[in-house]
Coordinates of C-alpha atoms in Angstrom, one line a residue:
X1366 CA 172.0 107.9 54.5
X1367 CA 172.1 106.4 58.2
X1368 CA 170.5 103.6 57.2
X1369 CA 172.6 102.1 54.7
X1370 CA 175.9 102.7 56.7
X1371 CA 177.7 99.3 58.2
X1372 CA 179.4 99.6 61.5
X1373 CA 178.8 101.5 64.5
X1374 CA 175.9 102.8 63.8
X1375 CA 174.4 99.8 63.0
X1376 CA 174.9 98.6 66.4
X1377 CA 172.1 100.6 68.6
X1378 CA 172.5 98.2 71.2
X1379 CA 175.7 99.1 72.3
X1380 CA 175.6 101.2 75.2
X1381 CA 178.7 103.1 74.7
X1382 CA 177.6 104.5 71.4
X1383 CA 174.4 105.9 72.6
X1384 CA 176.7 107.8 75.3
X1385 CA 178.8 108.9 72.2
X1386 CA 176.5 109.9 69.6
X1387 CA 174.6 113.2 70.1
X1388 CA 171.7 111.4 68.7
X1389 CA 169.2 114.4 67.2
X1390 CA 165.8 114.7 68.6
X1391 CA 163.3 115.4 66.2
X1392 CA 160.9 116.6 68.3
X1393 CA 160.6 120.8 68.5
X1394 CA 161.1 121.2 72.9
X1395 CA 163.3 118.3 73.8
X1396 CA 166.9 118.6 72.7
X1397 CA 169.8 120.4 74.3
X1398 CA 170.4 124.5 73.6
X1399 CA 173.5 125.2 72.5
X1400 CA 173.1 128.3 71.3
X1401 CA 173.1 130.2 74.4
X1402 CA 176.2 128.4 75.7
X1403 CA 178.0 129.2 72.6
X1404 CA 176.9 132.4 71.4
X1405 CA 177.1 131.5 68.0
X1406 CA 174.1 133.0 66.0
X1407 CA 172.3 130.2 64.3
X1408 CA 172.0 130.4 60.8
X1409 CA 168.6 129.6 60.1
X1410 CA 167.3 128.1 57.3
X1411 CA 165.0 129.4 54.0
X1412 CA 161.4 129.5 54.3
X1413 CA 160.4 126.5 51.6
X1414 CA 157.1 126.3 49.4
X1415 CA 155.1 123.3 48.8
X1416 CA 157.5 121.1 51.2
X1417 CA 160.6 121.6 48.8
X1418 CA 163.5 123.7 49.8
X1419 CA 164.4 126.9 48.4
X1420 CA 167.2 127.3 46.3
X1421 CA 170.6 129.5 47.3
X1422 CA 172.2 129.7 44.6
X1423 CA 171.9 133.7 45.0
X1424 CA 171.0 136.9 43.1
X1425 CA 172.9 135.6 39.6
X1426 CA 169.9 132.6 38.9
X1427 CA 166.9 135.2 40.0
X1428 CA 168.1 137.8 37.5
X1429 CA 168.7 135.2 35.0
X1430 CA 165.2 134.0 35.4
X1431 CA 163.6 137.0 35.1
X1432 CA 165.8 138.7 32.6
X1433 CA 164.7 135.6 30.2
X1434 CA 161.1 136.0 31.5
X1435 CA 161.2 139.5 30.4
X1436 CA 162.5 139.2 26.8
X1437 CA 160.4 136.6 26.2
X1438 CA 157.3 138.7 27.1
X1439 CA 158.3 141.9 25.4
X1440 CA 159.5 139.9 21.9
X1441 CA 156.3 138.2 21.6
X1442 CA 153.6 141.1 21.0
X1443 CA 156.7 142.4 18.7
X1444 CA 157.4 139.6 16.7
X1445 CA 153.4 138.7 16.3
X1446 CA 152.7 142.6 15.7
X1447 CA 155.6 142.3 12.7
X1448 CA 154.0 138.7 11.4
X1449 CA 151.1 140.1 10.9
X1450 CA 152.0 143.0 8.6
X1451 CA 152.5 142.1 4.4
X1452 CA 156.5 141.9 4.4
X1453 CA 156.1 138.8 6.8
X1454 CA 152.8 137.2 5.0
X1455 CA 153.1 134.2 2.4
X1456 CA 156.2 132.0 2.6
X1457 CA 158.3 134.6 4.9
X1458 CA 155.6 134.4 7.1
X1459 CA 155.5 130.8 7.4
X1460 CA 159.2 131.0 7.9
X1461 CA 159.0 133.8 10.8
X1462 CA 156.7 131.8 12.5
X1463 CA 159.3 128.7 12.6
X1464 CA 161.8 131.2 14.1
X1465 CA 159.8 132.4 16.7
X1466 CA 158.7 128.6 17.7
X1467 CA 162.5 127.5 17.6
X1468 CA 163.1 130.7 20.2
X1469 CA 159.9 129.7 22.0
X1470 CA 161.8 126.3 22.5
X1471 CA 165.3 128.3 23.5
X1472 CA 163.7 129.9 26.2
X1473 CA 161.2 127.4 27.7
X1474 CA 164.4 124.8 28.1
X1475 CA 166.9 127.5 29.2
X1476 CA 163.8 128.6 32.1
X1477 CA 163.5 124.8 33.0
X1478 CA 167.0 123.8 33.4
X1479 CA 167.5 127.2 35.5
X1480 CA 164.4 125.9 37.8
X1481 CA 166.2 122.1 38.2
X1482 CA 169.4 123.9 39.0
X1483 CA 167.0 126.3 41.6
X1484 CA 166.4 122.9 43.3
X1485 CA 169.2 121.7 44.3
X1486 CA 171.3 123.2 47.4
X1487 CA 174.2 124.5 46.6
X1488 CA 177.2 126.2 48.5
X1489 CA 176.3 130.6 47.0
X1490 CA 178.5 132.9 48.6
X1491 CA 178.9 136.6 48.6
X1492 CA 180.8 137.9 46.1
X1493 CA 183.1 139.8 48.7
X1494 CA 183.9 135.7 50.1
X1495 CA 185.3 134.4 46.5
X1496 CA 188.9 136.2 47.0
X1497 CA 189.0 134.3 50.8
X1498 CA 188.1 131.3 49.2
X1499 CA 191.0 131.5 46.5
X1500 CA 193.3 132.8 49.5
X1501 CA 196.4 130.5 50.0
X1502 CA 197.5 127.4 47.3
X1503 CA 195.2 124.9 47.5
X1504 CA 194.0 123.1 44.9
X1505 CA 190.2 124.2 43.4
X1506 CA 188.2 122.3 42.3
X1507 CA 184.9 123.3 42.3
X1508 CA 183.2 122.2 39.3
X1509 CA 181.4 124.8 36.9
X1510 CA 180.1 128.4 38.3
X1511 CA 181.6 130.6 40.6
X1512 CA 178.4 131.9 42.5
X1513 CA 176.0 128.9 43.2
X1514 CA 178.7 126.3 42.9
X1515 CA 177.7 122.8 43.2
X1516 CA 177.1 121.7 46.6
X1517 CA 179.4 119.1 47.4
X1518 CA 176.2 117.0 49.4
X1519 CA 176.6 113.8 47.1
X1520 CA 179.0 111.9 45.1
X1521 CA 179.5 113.8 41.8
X1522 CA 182.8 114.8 39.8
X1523 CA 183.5 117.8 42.1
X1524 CA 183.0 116.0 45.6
X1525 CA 185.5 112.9 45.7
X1526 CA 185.3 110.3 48.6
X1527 CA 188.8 108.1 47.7
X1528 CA 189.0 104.8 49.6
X1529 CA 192.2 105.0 51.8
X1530 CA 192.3 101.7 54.0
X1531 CA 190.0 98.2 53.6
X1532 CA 190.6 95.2 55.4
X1533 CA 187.3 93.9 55.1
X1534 CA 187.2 90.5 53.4
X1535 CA 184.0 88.5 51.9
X1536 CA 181.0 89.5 53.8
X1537 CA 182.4 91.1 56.4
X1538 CA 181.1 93.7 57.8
X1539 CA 182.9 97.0 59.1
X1540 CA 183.4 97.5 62.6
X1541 CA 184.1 100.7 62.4
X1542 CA 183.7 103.7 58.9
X1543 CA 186.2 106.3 59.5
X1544 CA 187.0 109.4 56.7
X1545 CA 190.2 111.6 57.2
X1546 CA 189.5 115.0 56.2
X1547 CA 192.7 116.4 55.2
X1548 CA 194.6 117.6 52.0
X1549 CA 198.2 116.4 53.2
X1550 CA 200.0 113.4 51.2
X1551 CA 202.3 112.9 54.0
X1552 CA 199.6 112.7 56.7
X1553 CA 197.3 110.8 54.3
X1554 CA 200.3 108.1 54.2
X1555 CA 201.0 108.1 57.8
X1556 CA 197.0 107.9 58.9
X1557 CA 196.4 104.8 55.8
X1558 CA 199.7 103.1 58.0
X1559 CA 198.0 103.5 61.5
X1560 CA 194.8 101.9 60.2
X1561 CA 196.8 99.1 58.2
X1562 CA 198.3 97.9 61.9
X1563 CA 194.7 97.2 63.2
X1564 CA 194.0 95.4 59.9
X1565 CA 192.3 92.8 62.0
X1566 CA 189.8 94.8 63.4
X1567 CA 188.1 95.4 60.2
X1568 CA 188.4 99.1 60.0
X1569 CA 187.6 100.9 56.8
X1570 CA 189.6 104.6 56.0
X1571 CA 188.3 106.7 53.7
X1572 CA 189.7 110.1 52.5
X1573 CA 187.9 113.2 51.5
X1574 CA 190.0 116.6 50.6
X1575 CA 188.7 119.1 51.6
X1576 CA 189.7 121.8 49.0
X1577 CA 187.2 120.8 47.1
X1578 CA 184.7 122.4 49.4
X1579 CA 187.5 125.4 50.6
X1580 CA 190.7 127.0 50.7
X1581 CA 192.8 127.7 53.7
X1582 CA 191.9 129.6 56.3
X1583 CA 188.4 129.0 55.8
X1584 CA 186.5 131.7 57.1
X1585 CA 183.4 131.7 59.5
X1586 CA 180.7 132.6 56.5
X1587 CA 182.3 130.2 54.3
X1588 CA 181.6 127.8 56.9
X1589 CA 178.3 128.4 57.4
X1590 CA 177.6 128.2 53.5
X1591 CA 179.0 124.6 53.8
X1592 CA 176.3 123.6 56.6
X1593 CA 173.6 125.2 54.6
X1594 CA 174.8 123.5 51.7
X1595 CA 174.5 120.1 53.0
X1596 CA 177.8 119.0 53.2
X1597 CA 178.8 118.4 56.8
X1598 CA 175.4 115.9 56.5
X1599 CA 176.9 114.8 53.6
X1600 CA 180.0 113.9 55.4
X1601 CA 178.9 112.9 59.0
X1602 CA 176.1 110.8 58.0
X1603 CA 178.3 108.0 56.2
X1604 CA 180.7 107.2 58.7
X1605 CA 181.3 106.9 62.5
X1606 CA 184.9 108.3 62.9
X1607 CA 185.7 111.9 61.1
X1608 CA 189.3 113.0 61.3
X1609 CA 190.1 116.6 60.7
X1610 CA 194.0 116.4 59.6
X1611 CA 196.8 118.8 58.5
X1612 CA 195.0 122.4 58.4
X1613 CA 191.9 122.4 60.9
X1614 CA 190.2 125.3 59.3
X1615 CA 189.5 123.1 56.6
X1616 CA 186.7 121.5 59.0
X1617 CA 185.9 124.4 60.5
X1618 CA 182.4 123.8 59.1
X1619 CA 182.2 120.5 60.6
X1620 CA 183.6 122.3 64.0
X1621 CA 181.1 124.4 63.8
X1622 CA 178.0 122.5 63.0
X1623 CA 178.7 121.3 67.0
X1624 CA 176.9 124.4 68.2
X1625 CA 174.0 124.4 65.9
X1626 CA 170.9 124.2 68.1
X1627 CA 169.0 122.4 65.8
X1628 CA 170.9 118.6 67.0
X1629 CA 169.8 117.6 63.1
X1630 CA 172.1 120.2 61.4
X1631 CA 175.1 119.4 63.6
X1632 CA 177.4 116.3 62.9
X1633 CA 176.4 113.2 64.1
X1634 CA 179.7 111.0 63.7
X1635 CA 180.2 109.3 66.9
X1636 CA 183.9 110.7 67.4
X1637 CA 185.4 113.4 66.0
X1638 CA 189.5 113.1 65.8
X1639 CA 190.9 117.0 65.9
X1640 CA 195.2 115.9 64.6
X1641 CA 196.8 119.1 64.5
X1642 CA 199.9 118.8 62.5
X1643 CA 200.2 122.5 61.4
X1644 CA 199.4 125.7 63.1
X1645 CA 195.5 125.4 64.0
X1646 CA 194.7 128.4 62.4
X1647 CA 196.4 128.1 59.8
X1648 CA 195.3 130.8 57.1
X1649 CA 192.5 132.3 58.8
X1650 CA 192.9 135.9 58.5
X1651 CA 193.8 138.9 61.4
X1652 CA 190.6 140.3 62.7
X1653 CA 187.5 139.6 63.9
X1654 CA 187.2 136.2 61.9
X1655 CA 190.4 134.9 63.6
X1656 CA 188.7 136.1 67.0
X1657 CA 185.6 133.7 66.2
X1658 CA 187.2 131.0 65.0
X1659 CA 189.8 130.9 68.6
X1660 CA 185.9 131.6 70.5
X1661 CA 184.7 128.7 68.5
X1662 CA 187.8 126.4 69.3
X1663 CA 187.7 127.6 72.9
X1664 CA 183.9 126.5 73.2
X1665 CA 184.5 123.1 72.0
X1666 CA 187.5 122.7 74.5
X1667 CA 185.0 123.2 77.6
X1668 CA 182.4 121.2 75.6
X1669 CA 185.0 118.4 75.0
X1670 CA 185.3 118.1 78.9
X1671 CA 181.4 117.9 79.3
X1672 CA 178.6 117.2 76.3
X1673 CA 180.9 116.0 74.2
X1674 CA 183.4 114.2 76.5
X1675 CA 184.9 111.2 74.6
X1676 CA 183.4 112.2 71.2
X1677 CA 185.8 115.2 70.3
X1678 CA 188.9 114.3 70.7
X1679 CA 192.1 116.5 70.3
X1680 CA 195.4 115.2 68.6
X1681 CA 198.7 116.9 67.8
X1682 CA 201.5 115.2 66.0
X1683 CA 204.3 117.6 67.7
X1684 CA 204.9 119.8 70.7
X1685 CA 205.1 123.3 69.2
X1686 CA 201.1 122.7 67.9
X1687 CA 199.9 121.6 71.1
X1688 CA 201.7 124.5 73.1
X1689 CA 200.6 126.9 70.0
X1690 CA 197.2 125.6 70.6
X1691 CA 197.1 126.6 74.0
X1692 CA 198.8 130.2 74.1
X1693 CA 196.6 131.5 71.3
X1694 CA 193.3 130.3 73.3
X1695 CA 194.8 131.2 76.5
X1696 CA 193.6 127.8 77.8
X1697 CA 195.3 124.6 79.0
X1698 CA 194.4 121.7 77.2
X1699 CA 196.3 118.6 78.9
X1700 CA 194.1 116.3 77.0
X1701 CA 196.2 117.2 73.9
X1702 CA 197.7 113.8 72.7
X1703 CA 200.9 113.7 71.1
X1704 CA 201.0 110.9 68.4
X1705 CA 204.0 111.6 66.2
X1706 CA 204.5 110.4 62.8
X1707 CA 205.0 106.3 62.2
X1708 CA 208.1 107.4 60.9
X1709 CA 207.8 104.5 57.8
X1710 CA 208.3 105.5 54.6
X1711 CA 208.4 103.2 51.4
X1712 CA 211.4 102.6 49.4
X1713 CA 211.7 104.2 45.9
X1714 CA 214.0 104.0 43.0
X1715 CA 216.2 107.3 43.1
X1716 CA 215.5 109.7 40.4
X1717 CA 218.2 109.6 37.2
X1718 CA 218.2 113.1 37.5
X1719 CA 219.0 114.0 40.9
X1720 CA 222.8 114.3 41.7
X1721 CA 224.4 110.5 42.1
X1722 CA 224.8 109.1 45.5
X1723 CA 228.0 109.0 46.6
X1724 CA 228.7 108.3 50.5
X1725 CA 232.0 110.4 50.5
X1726 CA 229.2 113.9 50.2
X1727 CA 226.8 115.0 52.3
X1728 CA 223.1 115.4 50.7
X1729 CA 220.4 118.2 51.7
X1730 CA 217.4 119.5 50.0
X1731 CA 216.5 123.3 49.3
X1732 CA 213.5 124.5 51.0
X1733 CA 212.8 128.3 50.3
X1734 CA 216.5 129.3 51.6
X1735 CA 219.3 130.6 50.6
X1736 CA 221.7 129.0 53.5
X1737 CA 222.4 125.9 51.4
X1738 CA 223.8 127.5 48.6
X1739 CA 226.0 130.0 51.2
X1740 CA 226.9 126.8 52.9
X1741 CA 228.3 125.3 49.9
X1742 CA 229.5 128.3 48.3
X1743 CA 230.9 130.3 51.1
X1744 CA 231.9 127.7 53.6
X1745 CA 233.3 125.2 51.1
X1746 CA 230.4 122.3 52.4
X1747 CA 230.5 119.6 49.6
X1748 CA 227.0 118.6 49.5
X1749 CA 225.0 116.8 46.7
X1750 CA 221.9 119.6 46.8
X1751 CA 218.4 118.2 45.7
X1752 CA 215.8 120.6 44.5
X1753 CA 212.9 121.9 46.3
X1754 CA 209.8 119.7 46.2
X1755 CA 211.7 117.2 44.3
X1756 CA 210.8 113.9 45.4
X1757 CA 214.6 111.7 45.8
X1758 CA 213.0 108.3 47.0
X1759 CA 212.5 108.5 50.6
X1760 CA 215.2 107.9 53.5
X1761 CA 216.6 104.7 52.2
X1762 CA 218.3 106.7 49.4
X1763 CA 219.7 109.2 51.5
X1764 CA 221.8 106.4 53.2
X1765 CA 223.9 106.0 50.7
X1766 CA 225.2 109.5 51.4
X1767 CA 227.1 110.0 54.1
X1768 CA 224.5 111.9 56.1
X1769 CA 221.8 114.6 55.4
X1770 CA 221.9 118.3 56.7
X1771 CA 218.4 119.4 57.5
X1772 CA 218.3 122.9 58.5
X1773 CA 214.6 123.0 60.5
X1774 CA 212.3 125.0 58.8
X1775 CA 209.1 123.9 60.8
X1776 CA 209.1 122.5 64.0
X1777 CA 209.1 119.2 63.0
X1778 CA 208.7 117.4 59.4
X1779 CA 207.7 114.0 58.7
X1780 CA 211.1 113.4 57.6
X1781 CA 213.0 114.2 60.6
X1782 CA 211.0 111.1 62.0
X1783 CA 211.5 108.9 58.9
X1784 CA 215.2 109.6 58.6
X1785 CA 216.0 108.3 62.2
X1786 CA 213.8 104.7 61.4
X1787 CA 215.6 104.4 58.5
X1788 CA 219.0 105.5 60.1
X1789 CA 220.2 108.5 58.3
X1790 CA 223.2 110.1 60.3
X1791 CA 221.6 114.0 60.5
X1792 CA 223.2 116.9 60.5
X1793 CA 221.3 119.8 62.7
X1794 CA 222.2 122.9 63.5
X1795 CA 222.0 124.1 67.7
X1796 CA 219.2 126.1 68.6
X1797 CA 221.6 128.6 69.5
X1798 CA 223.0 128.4 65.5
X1799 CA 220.0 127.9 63.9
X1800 CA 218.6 131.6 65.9
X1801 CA 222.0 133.0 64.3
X1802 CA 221.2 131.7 60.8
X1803 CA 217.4 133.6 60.7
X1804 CA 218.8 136.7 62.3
X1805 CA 221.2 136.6 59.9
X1806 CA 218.9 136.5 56.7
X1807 CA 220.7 133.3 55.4
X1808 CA 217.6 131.6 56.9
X1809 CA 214.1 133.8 57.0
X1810 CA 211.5 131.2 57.8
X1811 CA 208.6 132.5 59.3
X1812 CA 208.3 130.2 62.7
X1813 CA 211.4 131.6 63.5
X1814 CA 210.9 135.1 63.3
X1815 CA 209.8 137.1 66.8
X1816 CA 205.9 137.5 66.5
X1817 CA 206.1 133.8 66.5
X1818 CA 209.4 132.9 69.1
X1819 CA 207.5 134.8 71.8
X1820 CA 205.0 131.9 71.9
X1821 CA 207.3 129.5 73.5
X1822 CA 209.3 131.2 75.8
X1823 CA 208.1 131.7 79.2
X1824 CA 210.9 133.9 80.7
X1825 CA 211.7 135.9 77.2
X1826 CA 214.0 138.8 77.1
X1827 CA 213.0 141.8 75.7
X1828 CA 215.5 141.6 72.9
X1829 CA 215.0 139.2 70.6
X1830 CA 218.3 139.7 69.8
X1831 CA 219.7 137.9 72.9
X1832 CA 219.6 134.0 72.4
X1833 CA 216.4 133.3 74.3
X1834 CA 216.1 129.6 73.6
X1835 CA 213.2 128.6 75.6
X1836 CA 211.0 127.6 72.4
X1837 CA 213.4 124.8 71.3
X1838 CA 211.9 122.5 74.3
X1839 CA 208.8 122.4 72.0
X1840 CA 210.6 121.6 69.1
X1841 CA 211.3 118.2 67.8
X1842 CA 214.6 118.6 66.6
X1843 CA 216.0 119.7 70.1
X1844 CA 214.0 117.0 72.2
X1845 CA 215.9 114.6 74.3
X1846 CA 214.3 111.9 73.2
X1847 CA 215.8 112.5 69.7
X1848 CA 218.9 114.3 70.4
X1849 CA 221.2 110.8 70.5
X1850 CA 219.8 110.5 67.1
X1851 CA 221.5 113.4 65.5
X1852 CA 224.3 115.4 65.0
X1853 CA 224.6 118.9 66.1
X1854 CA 227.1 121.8 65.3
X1855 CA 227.1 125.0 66.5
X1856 CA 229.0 127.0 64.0
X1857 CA 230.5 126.9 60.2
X1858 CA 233.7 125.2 61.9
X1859 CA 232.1 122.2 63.4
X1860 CA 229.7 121.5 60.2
X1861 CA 233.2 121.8 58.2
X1862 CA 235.1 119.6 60.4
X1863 CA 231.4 117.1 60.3
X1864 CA 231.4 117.1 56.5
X1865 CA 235.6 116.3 56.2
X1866 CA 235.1 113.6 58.0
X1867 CA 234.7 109.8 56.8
X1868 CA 231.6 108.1 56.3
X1869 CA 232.6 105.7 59.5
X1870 CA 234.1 108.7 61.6
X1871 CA 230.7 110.7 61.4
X1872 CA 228.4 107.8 62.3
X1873 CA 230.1 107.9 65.7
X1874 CA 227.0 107.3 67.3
X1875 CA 226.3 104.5 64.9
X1876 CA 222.5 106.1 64.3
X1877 CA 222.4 103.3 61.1
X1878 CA 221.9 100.9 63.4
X1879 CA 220.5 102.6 66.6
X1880 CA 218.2 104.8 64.6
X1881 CA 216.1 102.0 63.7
X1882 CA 215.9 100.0 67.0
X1883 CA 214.9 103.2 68.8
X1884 CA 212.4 104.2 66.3
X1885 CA 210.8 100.8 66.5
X1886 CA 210.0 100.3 70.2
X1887 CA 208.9 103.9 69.8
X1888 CA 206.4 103.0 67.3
X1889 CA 204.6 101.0 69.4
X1890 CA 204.2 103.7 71.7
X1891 CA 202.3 105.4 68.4
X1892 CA 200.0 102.8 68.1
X1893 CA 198.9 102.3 71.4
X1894 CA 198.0 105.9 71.2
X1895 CA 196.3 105.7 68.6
X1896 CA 194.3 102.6 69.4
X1897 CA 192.7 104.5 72.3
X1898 CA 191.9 107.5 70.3
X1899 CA 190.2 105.5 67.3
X1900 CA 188.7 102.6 69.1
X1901 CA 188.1 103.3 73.0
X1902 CA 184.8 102.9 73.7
X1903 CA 183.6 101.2 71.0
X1904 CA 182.2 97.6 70.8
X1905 CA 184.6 95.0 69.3
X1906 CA 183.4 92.6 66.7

């Protein structure tokens, strides 16, 4: 697969790239050990007969096999017994023995197509793994089976490689093939834009999802499944750049292939882009499985500063991740990058059915809450309320409101960053407020709750029912940075007295306009950081 790939691999005289690329060693002595550095048992592989691999597709195609081997044996001295008595002689007899041919037939085809499945590799997992695999909401879509599902090692209806980003015009060839690895639209959007700004450096995006290979919180068996499967060769082998986007455990596979002592079985993309723009371990359950995956994580950290320097590279598109990411592997990690969202959004037409803008009301959207619907109900907020997931056109719709509340319910959304570039005045409650709102049950989102809070304060009380707010300096919504950009109130009163006023009055800080200028010459800032991540080190054209 190597071998037909354009870009840097291609380019073997480039001296950086040999420094980058773990290149495998094919010879048995000579390549590096990882596995007593990592002690991550290797997963070896079957035992093959006549130079063809073994099949895993599990105990369901054996006992098919010889449960068809068996009948077949035991109807045939049966059947012929029976033909050769007088009720089957003459024409009966010549009809029986059509009968038995046509089964002979049935059988032989259903045995061979078993032994062509037998061949190729596929992803067979315990039973015990299939409820882990359906664990959270993504979307399945594994093809036919449930044991022995189709390995997704080669383009086929159940493993999708979309094109994301192309630049490349006639005969030109790609300096660089990147794949983002990542199930998130928003992301997926943002990423396509970053690549679209070096459109002169002919860079080529591709996009794979990775739900069609896991759920969430992909567990530590189920990853292993996927590098015996074939997959994370699959993947690694067609381009030089693999970003793992949105929830990492989705390439925990990839992740882990890293320590496979065997340099063959472990990814060979020259760079490999960790963006963390959720909780790292997102969906990966309490136990010992959670306590591999942080020893895995912590393993590539150290390895990041030494073998791997410059080829694993670690991303987060807020503060709360990278701060997360250190507390739960008790390490820290200054070579965290923070490269928030572009912050562009496209313009669509608003939905007919979505309540009509009017720049006298303020608009918000629901999100799993009940504090809008108090707000409007109990405090007498006019407010235009859009529905939960409902898409309204993006930011440039929301200006002709008078301003959007956003109650945070993560630590930071990409449209926080899109509604200051498109200069929507927004209305935010104070850390202080927005600690009142969850304690009060208007509010129950999970990152708010204690087991979660103690994370980011240093100097924390012991009740969580003072207002500790040391974890709003990792959230985006209380930066400095941002704070000119929005409007804060601090009780019912002051969101009352925000919401009588005019459209003019409210804008004091006339965010329309500075929103954009500041979000511009912060953009730059994005794509210079990006540019190093994607493309230091690496030859130009």
């Amino acid at each position: 697969m190597a071998k037909d790939r354009e870009g840097l691999h291609s380019r073997r005289n480039s001296a950086t790239h040999e420094l980058l690329l773990l290149k495998p060693d094919h010879s048995s002595t000579n390549h590096p050990s990882l596995s007593n550095f990592s002690g991550v048992t290797v997963v070896e592989e079957r035992p093959s007969t006549h130079g063809h691999p073994i099949s895993n597709n599990g105990p369901f195609a054996t006992t098919t096999t010889h449960s068809l081997q068996s009948m077949f044996q035991s109807i045939q001295p049966n059947f012929m017994a029976l033909f050769h008595t007088h009720r089957f002689g003459g024409k009966n007899g010549a009809i029986a023995l059509l009968v038995f041919i046509l089964c002979c037939v049935l059988l032989s085809n259903t045995l061979g197509h078993r032994s062509a499945q037998q061949q190729q590799p596929s992803l067979a997992l315990p039973p015990q793994y299939d409820d882990d695999y359906n664990y959270g909401e993504a979307r399945i879509n594994w093809g036919p089976g449930v044991n022995g599902r189709p390995a997704c090692n080669r383009p086929a209806p159940w493993c999708v490689i979309r094109k994301g980003w192309n630049d490349l015009g006639p005969g030109k060839k790609a300096r660089l093939m990147a794949v983002y690895y990542n199930t998130h639209g928003g992301s997926e959007r943002n990423l396509i834009r970053v690549f679209r700004h070096f459109n002169h450096k002919s860079l080529v995006l591709d996009v794979f999802s990775p739900d069609q290979i896991s759920g969430y919180g992909t567990s530590g068996a189920h990853a292993r499944a996927v590098i015996n499967s074939g997959h994370v060769n699959f993947i690694c082998g067609r381009y030089d750049l693999v970003i793992l986007g949105d929830t990492i455990p989705h390439g925990r596979a990839i992740l882990l292939s890293l320590l496979e002592d065997n340099p063959a079985r472990r990814c060979q993309a020259a760079r490999i882009v960790v963006e963390m723009t959720n909780r790292f371990d997102w969906d990966i359950k309490e136990g010992p499985d959670r306590s591999e995956f942080y020893r895995l994580m912590q393993k590539l950290v150290l390895l990041s500063r030494t073998l791997f320097k410059g080829r694993l590279v670690w991303v987060a598109n807020n503060l709360a991740d990278a701060k997360y990411f250190e507390f739960s592997l008790n390490m820290t990690i200054p070579e965290i990058r923070i490269l928030r969202p572009l912050g562009i959004s496209e313009a669509y037409a608003y939905p007919a059915d979505l309540p009509s803008p009017d720049p006298t009301v303020l608009a918000a959207q629901w999100h799993k809450t009940n504090v809008y619907g108090y707000l409007r109900e109990e405090e007498n907020i006019s407010m235009a309320l859009i529905p939960f997931g409902h898409h309204y056109g993006g930011p440039h719709n929301l200006l002709q409101f008078k301003g959007f509340i956003d109650i945070p319910y993560q630590y930071s959304t990409m449209k926080l960053y899109e509604n200051i570039a498109a200069g929507v005045p927004l209305l935010v409650p104070t850390a202080r407020f927005l600690m009142e709102l969850w304690q009060s049950g208007l509010h129950p989102m999970p990152i708010f709750n204690p087991s979660v809070l103690h994370i980011f304060a240093k100097n924390r009380s012991k009740e969580v029912q003072t207002y500790n707010l040391e974890w709003a300096t990792y959230v985006d919504y209380y930066l400095p940075e941002f704070a000119p950009y929005i409007y804060y109130f601090d009780n019912y009163a002051e969101l009352q007295a925000l919401s009588r006023a005019t459209r003019e009055k409210l804008d004091s800080k006339n965010v329309r306009v500075n929103g954009p200028k500041f979000y511009t010459e912060y953009r730059r800032d994005i794509y210079r950081g990006w540019e190093e991540v994607l493309l230091r080190g690496y030859p130009e054209e």
